[in-house]
XYZ file of C-alpha atoms in Angstrom:
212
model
C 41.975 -90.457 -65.862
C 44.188 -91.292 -63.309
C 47.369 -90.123 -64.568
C 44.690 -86.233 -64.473
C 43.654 -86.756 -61.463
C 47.632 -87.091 -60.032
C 48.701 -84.440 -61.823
C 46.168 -82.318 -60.865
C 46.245 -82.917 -57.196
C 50.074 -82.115 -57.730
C 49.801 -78.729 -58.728
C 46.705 -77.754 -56.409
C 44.202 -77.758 -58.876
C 41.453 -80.268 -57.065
C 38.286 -78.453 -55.692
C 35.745 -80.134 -52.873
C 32.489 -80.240 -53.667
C 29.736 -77.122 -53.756
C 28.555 -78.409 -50.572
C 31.901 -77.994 -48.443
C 32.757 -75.352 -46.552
C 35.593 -73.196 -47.851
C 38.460 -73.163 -45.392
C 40.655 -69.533 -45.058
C 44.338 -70.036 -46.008
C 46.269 -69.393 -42.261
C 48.229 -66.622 -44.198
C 44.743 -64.869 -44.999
C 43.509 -65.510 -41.233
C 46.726 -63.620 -40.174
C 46.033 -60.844 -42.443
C 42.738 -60.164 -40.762
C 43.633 -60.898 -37.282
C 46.605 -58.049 -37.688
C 43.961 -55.683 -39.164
C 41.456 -56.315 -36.791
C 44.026 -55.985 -34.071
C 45.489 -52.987 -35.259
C 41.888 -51.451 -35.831
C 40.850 -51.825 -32.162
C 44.503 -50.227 -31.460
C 43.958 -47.232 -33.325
C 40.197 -46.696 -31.838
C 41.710 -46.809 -28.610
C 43.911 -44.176 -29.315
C 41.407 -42.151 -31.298
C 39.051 -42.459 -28.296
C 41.576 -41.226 -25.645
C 42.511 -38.371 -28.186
C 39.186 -37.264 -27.988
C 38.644 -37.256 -24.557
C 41.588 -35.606 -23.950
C 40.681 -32.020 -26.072
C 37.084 -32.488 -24.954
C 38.176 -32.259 -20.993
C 40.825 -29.208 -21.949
C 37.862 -28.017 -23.711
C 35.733 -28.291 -21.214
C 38.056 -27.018 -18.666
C 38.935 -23.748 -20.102
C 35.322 -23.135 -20.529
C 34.519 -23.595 -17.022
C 38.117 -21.928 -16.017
C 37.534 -18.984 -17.669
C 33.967 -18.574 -16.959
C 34.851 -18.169 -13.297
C 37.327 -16.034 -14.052
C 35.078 -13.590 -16.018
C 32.504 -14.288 -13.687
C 34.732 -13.448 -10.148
C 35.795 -10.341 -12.272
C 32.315 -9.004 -13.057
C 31.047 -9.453 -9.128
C 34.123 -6.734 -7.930
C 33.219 -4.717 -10.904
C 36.490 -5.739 -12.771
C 36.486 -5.370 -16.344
C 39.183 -5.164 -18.894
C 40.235 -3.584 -22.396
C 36.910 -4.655 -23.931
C 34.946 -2.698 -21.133
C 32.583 -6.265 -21.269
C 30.896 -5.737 -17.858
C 27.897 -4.251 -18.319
C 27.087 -4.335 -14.537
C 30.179 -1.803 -13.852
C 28.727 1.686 -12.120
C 28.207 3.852 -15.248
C 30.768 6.889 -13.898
C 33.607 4.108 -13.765
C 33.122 2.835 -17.455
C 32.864 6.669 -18.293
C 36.459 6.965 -16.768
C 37.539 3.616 -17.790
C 36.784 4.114 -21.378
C 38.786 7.762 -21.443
C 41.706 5.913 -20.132
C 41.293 3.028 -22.540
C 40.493 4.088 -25.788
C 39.480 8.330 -24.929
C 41.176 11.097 -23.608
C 41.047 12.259 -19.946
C 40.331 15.236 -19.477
C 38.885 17.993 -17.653
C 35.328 19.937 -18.835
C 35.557 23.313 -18.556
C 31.717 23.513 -17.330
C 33.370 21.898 -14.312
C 34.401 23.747 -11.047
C 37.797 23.896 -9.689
C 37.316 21.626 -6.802
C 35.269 18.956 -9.792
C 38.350 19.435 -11.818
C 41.008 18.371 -9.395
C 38.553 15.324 -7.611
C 38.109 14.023 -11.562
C 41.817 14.551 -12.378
C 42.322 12.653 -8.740
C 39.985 9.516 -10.108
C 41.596 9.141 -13.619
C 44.956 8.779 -11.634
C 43.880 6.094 -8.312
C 42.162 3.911 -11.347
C 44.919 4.037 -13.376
C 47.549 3.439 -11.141
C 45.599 0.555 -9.564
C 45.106 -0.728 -13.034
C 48.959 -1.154 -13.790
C 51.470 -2.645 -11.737
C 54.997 -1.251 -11.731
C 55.717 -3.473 -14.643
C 53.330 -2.393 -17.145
C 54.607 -0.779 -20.334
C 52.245 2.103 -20.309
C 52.614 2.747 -16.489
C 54.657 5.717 -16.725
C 53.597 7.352 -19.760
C 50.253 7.009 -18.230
C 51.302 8.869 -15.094
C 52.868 11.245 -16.558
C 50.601 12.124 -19.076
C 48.056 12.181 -16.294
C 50.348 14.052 -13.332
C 50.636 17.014 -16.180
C 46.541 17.192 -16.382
C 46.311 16.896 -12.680
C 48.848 19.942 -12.041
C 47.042 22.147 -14.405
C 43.454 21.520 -13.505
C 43.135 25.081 -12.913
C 43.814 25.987 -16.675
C 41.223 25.870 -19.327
C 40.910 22.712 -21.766
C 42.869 24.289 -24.292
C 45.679 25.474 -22.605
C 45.834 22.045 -20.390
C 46.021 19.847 -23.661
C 48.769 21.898 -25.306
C 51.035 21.906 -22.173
C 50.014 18.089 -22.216
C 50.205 17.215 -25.524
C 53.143 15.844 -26.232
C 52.554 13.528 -22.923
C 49.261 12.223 -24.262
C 50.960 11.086 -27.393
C 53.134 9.017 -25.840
C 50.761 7.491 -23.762
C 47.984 6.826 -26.857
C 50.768 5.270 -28.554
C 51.649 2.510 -25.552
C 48.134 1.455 -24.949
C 47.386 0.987 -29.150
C 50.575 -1.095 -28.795
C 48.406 -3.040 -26.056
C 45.039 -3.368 -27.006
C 47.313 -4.762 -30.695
C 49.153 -6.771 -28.398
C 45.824 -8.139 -27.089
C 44.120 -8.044 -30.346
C 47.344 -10.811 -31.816
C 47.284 -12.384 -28.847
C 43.105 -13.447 -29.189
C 43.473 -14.158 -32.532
C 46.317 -16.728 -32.214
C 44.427 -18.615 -29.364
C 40.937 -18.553 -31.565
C 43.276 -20.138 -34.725
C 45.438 -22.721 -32.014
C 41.582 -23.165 -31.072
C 40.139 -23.632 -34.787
C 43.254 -26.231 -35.369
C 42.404 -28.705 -32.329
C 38.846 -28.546 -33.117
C 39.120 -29.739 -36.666
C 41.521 -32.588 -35.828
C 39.032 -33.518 -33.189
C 36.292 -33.523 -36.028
C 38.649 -35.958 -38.265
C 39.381 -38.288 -35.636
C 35.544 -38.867 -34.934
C 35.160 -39.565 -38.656
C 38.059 -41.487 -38.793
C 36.405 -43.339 -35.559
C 33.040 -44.375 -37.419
C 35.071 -45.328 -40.357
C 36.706 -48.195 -38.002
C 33.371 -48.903 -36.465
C 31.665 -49.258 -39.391
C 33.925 -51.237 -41.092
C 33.921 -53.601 -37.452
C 30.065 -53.904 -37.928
C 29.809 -54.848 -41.532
């Protein structure tokens, strides 16, 4: 009846027929602008983040691979002894300064003795500026085998001994020092690399939900 029909139309309860097209409430279309808005905002964002840890990425790669790389050609190499092109007799030496002991054969002759004690001393001291913890253990330790290079092995290391010790326990303080310090850039590494991986998920989440 009519008296329906009014009251219906007063409380919102009238309906167009099945072949009208539904019109979207303006409060709905702003719902979906903002989101859509606010979607393209936040890909923006997650794109730039992205580019921004692939380029410092891609820039320590390159940065240190000329480092490593200028290093190797002047037959450089550091804690790890990683340059395999280094002349063998070096790496002999470097290694007995790194991680060994240097010291003097006793199959060697006097004048072999003092030239060897002489090379364990010029590539030590031109490994270690003034500044370096283990500089003067090092030369000390290394001045005491050089003044006794006449003596025999054992006789050398017990007039030494005492130096030695303090200079093996400054460079295991280093290569620790080193050890921490590689470890904390592979983790600060680990951490940018997954929140890259969840902002390029999060990315195809948006995109996806764009396209559909």
């Amino acid at each position: 009846s009519s008296v329906r029909s009014a009251r219906a139309a007063r409380f919102g309860l009238t309906s167009r027929s099945s072949g009208a097209r539904q019109a979207m409430p303006p409060a709905e279309m702003g719902v979906a602008a903002r989101y859509e808005e606010y979607s393209k905002k936040e890909v923006s964002f997650i794109e730039a983040e992205l580019k921004d840890w692939f380029l410092q990425r891609r820039f320590g790669m390159e940065r240190n691979m000329a480092i490593k790389k200028a290093l190797d050609s002047n037959n450089f190499t550091g804690l790890s002894m990683a340059n395999a092109s280094a002349p063998d007799a070096d790496k002999a030496l470097w290694s007995d300064l790194v991680q060994g002991k240097p010291e003097l054969e006793d199959s060697l002759s006097g004048n072999a003795k003092q030239m060897k004690a002489e090379m364990y001393t010029k590539m030590f001291k031109d490994s270690t500026d003034l500044d370096h913890p283990c500089r003067v253990p090092g030369s000390q330790y290394l001045q005491c085998v050089q003044s006794n290079f006449k003596d025999t092995g054992k006789n050398r290391s017990m007039k030494c001994m005492s130096l030695f010790g303090s200079f093996d326990a400054c460079r295991k303080g280093v290569l620790q020092q080193q050890a921490q310090a590689l470890e904390n850039a592979l983790v600060k590494q680990d951490i940018a690399d997954r929140r890259a991986k969840a902002l390029f998920e999060r990315r195809s989440i948006l995109l996806d939900a764009k396209a559909s």
